[in-house]
Short mmCIF file of C-alpha atoms and ligand atoms in Angstrom, two decimals:
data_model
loop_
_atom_site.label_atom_id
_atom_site.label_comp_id
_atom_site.label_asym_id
_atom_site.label_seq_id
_atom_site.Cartn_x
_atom_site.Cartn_y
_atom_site.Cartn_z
CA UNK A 1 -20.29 -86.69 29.22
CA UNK A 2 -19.02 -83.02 28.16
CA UNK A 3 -20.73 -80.31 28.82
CA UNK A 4 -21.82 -79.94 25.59
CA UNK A 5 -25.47 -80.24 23.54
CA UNK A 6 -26.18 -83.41 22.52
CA UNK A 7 -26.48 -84.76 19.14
CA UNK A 8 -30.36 -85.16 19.32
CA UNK A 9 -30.68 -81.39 19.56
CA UNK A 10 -28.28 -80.50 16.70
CA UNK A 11 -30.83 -79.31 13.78
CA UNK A 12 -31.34 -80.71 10.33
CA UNK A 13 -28.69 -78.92 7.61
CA UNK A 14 -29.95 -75.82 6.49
CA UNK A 15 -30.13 -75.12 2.91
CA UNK A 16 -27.24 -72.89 0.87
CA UNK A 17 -29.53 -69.88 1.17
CA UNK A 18 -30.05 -69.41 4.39
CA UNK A 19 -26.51 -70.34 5.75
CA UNK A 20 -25.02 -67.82 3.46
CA UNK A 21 -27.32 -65.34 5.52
CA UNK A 22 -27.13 -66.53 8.40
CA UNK A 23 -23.18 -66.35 8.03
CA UNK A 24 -23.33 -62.71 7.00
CA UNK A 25 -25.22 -61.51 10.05
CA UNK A 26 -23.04 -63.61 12.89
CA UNK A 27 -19.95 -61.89 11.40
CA UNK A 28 -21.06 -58.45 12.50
CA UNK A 29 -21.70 -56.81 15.63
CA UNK A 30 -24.82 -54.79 14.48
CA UNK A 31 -27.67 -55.92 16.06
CA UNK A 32 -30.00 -57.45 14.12
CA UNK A 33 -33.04 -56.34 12.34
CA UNK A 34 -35.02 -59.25 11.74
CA UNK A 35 -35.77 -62.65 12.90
CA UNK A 36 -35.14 -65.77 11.64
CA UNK A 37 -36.27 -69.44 12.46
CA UNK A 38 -34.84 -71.11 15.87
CA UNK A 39 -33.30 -74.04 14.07
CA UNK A 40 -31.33 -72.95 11.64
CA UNK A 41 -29.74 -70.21 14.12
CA UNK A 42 -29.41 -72.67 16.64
CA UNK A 43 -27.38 -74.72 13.72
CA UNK A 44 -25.11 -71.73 13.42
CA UNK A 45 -24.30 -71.37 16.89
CA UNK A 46 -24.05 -74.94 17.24
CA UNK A 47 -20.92 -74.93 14.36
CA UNK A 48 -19.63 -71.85 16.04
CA UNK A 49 -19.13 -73.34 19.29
CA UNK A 50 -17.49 -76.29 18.04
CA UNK A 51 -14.33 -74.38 17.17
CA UNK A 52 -14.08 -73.95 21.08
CA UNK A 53 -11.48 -75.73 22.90
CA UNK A 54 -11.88 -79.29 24.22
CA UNK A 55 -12.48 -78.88 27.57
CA UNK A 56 -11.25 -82.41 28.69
CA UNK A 57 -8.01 -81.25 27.30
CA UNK A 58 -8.03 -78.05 29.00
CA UNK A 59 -5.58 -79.34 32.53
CA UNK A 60 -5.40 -75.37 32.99
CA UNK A 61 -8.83 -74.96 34.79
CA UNK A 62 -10.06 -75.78 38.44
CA UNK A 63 -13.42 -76.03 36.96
CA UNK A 64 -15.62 -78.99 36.63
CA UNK A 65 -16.10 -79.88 32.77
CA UNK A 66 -17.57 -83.69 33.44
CA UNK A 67 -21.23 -84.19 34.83
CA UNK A 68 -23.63 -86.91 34.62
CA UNK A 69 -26.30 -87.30 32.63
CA UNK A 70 -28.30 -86.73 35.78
CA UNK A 71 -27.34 -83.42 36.48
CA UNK A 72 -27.12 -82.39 32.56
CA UNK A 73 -31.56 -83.22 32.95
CA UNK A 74 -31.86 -81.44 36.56
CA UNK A 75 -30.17 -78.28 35.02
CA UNK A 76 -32.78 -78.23 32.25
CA UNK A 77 -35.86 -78.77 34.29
CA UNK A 78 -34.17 -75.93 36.70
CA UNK A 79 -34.28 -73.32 33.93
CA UNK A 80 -36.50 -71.34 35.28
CA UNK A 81 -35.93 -71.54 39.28
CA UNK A 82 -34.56 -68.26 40.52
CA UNK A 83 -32.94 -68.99 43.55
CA UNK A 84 -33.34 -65.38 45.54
CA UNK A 85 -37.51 -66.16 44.74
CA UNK A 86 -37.75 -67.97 47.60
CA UNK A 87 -41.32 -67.85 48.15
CA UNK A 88 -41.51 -69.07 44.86
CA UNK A 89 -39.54 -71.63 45.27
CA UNK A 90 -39.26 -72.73 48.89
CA UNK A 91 -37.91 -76.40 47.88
CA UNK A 92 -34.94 -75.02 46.17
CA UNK A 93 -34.16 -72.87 48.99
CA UNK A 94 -34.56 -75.38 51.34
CA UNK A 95 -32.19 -77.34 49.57
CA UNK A 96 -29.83 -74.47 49.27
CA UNK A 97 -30.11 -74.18 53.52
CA UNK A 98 -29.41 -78.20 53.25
CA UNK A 99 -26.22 -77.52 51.34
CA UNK A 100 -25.20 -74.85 53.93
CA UNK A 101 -26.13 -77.26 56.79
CA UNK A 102 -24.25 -79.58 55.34
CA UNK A 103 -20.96 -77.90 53.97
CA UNK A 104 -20.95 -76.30 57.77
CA UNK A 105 -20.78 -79.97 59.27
CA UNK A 106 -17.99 -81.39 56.69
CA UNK A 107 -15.91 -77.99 57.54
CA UNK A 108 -16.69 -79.00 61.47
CA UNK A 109 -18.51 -75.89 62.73
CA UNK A 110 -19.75 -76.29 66.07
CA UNK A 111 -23.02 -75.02 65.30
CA UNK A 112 -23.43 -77.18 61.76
CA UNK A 113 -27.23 -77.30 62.52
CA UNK A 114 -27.61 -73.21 63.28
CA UNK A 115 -25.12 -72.00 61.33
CA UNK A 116 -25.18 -68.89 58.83
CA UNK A 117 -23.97 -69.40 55.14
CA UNK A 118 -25.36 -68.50 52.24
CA UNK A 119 -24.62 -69.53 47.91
CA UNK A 120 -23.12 -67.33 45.61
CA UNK A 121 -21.71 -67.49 41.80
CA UNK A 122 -18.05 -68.76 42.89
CA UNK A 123 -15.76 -68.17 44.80
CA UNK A 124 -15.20 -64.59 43.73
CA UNK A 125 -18.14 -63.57 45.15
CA UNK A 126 -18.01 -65.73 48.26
CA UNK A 127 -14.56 -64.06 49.37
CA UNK A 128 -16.06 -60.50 48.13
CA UNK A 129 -18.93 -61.31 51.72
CA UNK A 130 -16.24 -63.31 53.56
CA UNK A 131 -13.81 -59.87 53.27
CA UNK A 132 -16.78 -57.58 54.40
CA UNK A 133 -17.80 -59.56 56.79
CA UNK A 134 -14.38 -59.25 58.48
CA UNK A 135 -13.85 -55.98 58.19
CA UNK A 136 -17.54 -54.88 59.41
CA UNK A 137 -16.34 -56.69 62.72
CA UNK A 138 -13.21 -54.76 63.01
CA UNK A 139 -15.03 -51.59 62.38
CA UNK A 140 -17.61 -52.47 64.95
CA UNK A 141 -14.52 -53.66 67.43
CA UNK A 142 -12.49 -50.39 66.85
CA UNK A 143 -15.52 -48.20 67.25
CA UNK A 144 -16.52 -49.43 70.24
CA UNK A 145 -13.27 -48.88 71.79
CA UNK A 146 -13.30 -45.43 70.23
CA UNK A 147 -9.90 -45.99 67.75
CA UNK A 148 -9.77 -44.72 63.90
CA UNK A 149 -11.53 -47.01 61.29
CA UNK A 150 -9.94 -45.11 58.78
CA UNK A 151 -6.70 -47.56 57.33
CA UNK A 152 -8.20 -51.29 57.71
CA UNK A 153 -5.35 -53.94 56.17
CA UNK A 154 -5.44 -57.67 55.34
CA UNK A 155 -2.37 -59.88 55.32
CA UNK A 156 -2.33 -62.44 52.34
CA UNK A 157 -0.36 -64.85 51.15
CA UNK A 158 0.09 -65.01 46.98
CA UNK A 159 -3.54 -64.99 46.26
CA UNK A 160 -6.18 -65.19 43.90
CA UNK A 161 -6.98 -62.15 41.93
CA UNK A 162 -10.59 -61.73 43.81
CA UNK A 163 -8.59 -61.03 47.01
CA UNK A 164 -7.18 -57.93 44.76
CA UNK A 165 -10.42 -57.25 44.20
CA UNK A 166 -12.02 -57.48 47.34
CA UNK A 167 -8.91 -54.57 48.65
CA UNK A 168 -9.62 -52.26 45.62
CA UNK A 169 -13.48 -52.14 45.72
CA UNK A 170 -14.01 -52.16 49.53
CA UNK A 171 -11.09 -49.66 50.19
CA UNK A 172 -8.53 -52.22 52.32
CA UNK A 173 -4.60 -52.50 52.23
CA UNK A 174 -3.78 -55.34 51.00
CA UNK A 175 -0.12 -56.80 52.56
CA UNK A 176 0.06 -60.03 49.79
CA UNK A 177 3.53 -61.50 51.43
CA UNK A 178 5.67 -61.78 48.98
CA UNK A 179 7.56 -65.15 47.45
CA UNK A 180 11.56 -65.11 48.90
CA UNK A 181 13.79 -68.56 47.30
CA UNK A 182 11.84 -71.37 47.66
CA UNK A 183 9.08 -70.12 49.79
CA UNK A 184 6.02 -69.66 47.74
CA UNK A 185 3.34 -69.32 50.40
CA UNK A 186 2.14 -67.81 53.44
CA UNK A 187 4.14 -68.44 56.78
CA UNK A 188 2.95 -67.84 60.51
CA UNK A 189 6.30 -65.71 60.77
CA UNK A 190 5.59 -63.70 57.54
CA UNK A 191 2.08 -62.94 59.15
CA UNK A 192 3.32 -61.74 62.24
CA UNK A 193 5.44 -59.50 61.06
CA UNK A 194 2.59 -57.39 59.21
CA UNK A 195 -0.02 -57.52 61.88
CA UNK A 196 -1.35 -54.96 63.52
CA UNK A 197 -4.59 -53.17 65.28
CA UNK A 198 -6.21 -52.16 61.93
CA UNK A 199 -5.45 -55.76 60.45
CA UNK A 200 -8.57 -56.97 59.94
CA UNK A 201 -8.30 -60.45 59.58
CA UNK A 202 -5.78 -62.64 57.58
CA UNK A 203 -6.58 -65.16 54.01
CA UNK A 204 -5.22 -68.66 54.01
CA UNK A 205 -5.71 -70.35 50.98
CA UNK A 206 -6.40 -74.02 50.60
CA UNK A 207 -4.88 -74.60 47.25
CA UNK A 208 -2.76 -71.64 46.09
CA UNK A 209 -3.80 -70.79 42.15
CA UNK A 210 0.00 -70.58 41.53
CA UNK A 211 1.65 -73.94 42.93
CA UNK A 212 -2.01 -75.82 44.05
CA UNK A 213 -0.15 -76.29 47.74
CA UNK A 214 -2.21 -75.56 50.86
CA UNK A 215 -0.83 -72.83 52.94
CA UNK A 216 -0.14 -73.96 56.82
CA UNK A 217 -3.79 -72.41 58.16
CA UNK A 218 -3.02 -74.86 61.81
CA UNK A 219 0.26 -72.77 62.27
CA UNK A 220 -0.73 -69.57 61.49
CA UNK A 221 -3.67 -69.77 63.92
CA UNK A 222 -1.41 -70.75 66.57
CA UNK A 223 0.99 -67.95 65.71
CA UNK A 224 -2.19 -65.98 65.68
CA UNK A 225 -2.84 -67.12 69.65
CA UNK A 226 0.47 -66.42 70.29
CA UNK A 227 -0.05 -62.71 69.48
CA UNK A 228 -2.98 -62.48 71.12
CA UNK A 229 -1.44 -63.63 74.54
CA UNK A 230 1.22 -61.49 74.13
CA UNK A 231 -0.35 -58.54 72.45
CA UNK A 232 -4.34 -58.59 72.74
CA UNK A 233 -4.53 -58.36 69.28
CA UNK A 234 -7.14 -61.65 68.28
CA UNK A 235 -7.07 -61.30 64.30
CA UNK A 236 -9.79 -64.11 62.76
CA UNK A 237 -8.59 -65.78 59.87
CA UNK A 238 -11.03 -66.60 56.45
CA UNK A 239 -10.04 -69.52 54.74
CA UNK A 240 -10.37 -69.33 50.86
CA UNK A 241 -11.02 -72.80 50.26
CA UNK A 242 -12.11 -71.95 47.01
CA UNK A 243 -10.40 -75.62 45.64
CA UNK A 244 -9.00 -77.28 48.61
CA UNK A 245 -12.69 -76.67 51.02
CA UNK A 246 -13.78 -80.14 48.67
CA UNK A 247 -10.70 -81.75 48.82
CA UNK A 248 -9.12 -81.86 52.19
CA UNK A 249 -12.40 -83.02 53.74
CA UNK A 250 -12.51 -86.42 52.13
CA UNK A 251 -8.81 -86.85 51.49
CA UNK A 252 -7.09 -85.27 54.38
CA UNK A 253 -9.49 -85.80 56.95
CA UNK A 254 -7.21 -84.62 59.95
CA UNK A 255 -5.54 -81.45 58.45
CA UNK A 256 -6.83 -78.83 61.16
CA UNK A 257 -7.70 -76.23 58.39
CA UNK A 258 -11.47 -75.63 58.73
CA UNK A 259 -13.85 -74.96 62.02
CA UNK A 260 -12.43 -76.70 64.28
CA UNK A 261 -9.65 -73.89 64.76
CA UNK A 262 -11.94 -71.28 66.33
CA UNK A 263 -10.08 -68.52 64.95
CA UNK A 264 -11.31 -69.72 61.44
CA UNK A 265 -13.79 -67.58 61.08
CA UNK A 266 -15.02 -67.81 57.62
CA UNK A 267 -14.44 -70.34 54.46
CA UNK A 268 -15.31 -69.83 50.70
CA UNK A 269 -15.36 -72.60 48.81
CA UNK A 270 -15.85 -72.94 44.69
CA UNK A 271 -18.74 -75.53 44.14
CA UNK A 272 -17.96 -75.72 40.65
CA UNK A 273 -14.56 -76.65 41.35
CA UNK A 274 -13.94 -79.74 43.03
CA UNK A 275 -17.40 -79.46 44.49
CA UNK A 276 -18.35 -81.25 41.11
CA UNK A 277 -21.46 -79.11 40.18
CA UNK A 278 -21.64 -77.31 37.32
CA UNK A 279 -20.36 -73.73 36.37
CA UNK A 280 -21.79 -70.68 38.73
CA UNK A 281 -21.67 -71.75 42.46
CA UNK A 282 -19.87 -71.19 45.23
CA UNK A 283 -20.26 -71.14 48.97
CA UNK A 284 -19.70 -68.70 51.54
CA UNK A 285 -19.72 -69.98 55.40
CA UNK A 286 -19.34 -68.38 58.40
CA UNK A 287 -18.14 -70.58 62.10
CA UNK A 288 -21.25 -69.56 64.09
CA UNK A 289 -23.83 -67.21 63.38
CA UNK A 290 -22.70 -64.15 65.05
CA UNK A 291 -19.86 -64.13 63.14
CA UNK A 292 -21.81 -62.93 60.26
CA UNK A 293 -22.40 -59.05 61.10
CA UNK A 294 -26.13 -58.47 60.97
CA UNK A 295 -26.07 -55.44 59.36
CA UNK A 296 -24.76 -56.89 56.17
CA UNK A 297 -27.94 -59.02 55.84
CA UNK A 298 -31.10 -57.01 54.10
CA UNK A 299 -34.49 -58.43 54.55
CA UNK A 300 -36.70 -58.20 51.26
CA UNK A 301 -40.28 -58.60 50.91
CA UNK A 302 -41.30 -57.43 47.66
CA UNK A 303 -40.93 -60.90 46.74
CA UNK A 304 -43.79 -62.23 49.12
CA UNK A 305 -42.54 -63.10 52.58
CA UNK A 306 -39.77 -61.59 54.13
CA UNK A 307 -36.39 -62.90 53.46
CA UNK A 308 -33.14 -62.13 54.85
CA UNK A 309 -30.33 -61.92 51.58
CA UNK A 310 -26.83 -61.69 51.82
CA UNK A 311 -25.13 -61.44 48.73
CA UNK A 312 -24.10 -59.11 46.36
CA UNK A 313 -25.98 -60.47 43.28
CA UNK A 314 -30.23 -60.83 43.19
CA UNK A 315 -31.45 -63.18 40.54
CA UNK A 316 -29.42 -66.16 39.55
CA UNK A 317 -30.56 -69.44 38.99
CA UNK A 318 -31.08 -72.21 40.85
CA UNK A 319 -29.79 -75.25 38.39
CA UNK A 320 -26.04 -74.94 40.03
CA UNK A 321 -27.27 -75.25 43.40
CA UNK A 322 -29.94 -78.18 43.27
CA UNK A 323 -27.20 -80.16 40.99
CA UNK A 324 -24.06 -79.50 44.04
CA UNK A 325 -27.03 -80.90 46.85
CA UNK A 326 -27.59 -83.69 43.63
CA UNK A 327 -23.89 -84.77 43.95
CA UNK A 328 -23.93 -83.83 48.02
CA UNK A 329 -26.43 -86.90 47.68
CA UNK A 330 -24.85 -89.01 45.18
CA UNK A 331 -21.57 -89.05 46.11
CA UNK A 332 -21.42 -88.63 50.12
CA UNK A 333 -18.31 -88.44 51.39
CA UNK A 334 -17.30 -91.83 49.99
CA UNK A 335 -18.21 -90.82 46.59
CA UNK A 336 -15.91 -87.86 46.49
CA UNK A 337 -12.95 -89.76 47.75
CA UNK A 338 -13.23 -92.50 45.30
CA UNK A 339 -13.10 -89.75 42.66
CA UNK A 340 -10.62 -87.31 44.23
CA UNK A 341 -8.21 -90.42 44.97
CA UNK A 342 -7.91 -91.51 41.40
CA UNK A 343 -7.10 -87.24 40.67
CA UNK A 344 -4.07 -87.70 43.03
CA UNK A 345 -3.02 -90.79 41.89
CA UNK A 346 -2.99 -89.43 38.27
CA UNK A 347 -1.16 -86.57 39.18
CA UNK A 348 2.10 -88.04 41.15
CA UNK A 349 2.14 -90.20 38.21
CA UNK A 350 2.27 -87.50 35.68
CA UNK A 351 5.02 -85.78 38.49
CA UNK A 352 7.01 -88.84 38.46
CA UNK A 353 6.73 -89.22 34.81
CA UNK A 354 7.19 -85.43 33.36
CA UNK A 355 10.37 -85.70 36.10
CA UNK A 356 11.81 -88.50 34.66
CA UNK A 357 11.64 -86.73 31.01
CA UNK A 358 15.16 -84.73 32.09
CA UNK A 359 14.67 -81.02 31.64
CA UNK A 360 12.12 -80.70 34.42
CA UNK A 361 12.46 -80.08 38.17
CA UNK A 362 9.07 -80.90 39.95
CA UNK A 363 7.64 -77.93 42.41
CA UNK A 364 4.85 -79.72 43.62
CA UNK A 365 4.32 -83.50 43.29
CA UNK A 366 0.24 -83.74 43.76
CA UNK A 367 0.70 -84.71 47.06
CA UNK A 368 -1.31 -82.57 49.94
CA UNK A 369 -2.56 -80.13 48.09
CA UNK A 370 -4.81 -80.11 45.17
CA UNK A 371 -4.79 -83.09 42.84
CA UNK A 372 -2.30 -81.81 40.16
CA UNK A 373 1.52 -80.98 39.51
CA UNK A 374 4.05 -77.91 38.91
CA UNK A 375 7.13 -77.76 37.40
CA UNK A 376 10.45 -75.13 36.68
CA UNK A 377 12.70 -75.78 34.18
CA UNK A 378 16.46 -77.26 35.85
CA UNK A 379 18.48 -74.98 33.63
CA UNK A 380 16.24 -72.71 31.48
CA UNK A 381 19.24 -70.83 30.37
CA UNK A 382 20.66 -73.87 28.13
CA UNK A 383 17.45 -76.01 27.78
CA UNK A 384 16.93 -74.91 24.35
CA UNK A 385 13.12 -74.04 24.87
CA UNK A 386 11.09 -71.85 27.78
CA UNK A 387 8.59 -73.43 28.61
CA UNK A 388 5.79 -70.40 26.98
CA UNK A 389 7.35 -72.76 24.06
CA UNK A 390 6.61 -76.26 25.70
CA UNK A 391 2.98 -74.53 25.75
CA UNK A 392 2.64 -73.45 22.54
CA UNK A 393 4.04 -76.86 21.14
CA UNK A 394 1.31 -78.64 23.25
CA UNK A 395 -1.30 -76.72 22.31
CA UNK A 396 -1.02 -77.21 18.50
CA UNK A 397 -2.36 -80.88 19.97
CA UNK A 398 -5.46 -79.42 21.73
CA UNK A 399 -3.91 -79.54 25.47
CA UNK A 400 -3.91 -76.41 27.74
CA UNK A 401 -1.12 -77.05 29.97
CA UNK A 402 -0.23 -72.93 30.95
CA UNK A 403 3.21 -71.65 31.76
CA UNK A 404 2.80 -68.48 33.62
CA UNK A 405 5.61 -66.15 35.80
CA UNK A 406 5.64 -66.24 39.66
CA UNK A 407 4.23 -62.89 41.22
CA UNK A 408 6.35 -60.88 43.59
CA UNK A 409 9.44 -61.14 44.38
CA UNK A 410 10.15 -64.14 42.15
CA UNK A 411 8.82 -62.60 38.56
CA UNK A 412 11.89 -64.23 37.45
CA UNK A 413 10.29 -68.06 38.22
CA UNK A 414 8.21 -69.88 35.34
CA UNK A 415 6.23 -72.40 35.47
CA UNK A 416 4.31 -74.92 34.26
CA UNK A 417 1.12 -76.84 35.89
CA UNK A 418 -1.95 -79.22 35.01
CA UNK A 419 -4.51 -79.78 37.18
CA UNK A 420 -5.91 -83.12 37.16
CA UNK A 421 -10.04 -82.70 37.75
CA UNK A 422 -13.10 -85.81 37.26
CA UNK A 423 -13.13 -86.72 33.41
CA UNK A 424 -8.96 -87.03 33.16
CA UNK A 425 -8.34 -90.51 32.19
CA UNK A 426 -4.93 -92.25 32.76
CA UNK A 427 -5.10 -92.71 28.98
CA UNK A 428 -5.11 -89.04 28.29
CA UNK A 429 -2.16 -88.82 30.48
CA UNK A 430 0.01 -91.16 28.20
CA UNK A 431 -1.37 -89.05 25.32
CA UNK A 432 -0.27 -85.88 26.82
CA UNK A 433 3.05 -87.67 28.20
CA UNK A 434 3.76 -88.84 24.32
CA UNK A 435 3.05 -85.66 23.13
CA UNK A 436 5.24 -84.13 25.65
CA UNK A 437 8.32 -86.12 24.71
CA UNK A 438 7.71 -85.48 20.80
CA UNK A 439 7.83 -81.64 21.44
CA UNK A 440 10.92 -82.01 23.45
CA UNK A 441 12.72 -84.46 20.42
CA UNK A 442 11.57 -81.95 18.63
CA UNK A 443 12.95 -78.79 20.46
CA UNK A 444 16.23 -81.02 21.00
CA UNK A 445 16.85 -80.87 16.86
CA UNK A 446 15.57 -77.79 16.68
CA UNK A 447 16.08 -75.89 19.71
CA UNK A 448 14.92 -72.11 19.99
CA UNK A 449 16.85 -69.06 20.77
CA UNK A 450 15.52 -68.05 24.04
CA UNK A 451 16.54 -64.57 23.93
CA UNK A 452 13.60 -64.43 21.11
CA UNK A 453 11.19 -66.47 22.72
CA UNK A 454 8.00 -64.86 24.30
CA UNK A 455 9.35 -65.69 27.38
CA UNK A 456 9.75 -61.81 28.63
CA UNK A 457 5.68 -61.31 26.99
CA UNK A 458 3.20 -60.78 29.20
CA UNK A 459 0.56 -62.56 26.88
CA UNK A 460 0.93 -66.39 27.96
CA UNK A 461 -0.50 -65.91 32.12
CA UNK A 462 -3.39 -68.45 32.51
CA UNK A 463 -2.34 -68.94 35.89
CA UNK A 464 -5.47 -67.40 37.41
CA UNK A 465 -8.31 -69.55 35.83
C1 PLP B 1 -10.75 -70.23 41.55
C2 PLP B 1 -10.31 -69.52 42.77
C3 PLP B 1 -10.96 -68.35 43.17
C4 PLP B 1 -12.08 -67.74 42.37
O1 PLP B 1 -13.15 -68.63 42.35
P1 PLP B 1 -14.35 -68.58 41.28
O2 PLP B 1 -15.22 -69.69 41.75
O3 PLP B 1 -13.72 -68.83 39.95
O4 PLP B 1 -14.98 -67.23 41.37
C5 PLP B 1 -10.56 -67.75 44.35
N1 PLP B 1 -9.55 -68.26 45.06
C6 PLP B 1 -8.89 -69.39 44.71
C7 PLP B 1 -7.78 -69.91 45.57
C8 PLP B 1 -9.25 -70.06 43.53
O5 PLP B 1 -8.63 -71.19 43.18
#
């Protein structure tokens, strides 16, 4: 079921008069001056929001669009929970500590049972704590060896916009290693080369936004070692396992991504991702406890009893969090393999498929990293479309399958990907496979002239959602 209202809800048809009015006032941005009854505006809105997309055509998101009808009745009878009201509501924040307790013993800390961790909106947030956490620890370790805290840097590979963010608003260099040829992620010997005394720690993503491959965390933390033996230098690495923290757990159970390299120090993960629960949660984990600074926690009390917080929003609800420990307990680990199996499987279909079709030269092939494919066009000089058309052309069907430029230094790369989440049927994939081979009959009669095509616009990136 989509995550949409159900028919019961929808109100009775409101009569010519009021629509009419109703109509008039949605149209403008002037707030309004008087009130109206609930069901007839909640008609409006209704109609409004159908002209949305169809999210279980939308292959361009990581985020999960298909929940039970389970979760779709915990969410409403969680309306009201606000999860930082802890005294309040001590079972939902028992069950958030659960889901940290838990999360800490699939990512194989060695204190699973003690650990510190704590919930957040997304991932966004999550690597906003896991990037101040790191570089509160290299401030503390400089100043206590009495060395400048004044130009802290972190070495990335091509990531996620938050990671931009995180440099920006908390004043860091960021050293993103840029794409050279073929290599599109981070490498132990690109790290090296940028690390120094004021790096203060370096990102490893588990599913990069751009290709959805896993960047090599096992040999960058032995390059890491390395450099430490021969330098002193022992830089911790954060994991932003914002996709990939809910994948390689059930699927590849021995990748060596997670706790059990001790120089992990920290993982994000997106909960709403492949975590299955719906939109606005994400989690934020830290090895063992001391590797959360203290003096980033605050301790509140005006909310009765005296809680430690760590997070940068307050009040948020509680719905996301009591549905992710919903499928923690549904699913188990067997639950989300069964699903997450059938993703892969869907997507090295579509990769063989889509490769077969002639034009296409596969990138990634859905294999170990997220469940998904990517793909270039062979010769995109004489194909006769760019792929910003291939989008276009698919979209006038209802699917979002986004063609977006590499970032630096191969601007000049497009490509093309779908993500394959829960709720992506094998017959949707022959839809979207048919439809695929009509648009390219069609650009093969008619084919454009790619010097006008919006291939040079910067209007068509939907690489980052
Ligand atoms: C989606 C994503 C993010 C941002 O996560 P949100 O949950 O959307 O805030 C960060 N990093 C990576 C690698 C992602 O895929």
């Amino acid at each position: 079921m989509a995550l949409h209202a159900t028919e019961e809800l929808t109100a009775a048809p409101t009569s010519e008069i009021e629509s009419e009015v109703l109509n008039d006032q949605t149209e403008t941005y002037e707030f309004p001056e008087a009130e109206q009854d609930p069901q007839s505006v909640y008609a409006t809105i209704h109609d409004q929001l159908v002209l949305d997309g169809n999210s279980q055509q939308n292959l361009a998101t990581f985020c999960t669009t298909w929940i039970e009808p389970e979760v779709e009745r915990l969410m409403v009878e969680c309306a009201d929970k606000n999860m930082i009201d802890k005294d309040e509501y001590p079972q939902t924040a028992a069950i958030e500590e659960r889901c940290i307790h838990m999360l800490a013993d699939l990512w194989n800390s060695p204190e699973a049972a003690t650990t510190i961790g704590c919930s957040t909106t997304g991932s966004s947030e999550a690597a906003m704590l896991g990037g101040l956490a790191l570089k509160w620890n290299w401030r503390k370790r400089r100043k206590a060896t009495g060395k400048s805290i004044e130009t802290p840097n972190l070495i990335t590979g091509p990531v996620q916009v938050c990671w931009h963010k995180f440099c920006r608003y908390f004043d860091v260099e960021i050293r993103e290693v840029p794409m050279e040829g073929d290599r599109l992620l981070l490498t132990p010997e690109e790290v090296l080369k940028r690390c120094d005394e004021n790096t203060i720690g370096i990102i490893a993503t588990l599913g990069v936004t751009f290709t959805l491959q896993y960047e090599p965390v096992l040999a960058i933390s032995d390059a890491l070692d390395k450099l430490q033996a021969e330098t002193g230098l022992d830089i911790p690495i954060h994991v932003d396992g914002a996709s990939g923290a809910f994948l390689a757990p059930f699927i590849h159970p021995n990748l060596h991504w997670d706790f059990r390299l001790p120089r992990v120090k920290s993982i994000n993960a997106s909960g709403h991702k492949f975590g299955l629960a719906p939109l606005g949660v994400g989690w934020a984990l830290w090895r063992e406890k001391h590797d959360l600074p203290e003096e980033l926690i605050f301790d509140v009390n005006y909310l009765g009893g005296n809680m430690p917080t760590f997070a940068l929003n307050f009040s948020r609800p509680g719905g996301e969090i009591i549905c992710q420990y919903y499928n923690f307990l549904r699913l188990g680990k067997e639950g989300y393999r069964k699903i997450q199996t059938e993703c892969y499987a869907l997507g090295r279909y579509l990769a063989e498929k889509i490769g077969e079709l002639g034009p296409f030269k596969i990138i990634y092939d859905g294999t170990d990293g997220i469940p998904g494919l990517c793909w270039e066009l062979k010769d995109p000089a004489n194909a006769g479309f760019t792929l910003y058309d291939l989008a276009d052309a698919l979209r006038e069907r209802g699917w979002l399958v986004p063609a977006y430029s590499m970032p630096a230094n191969r601007e000049d790369l497009v490509i093309q990907r779908i993500l394959v989440r829960h709720g992506f049927t094998r017959e949707m994939a022959h839809a979207l496979l048919e439809q695929m081979e009509q648009s390219l009959d069609h650009f093969a009669k008619n084919p454009v002239d790619i010097t006008l095509s919006g291939a040079e616009s910067g209007s068509h990136d939907h690489s980052g959602r």
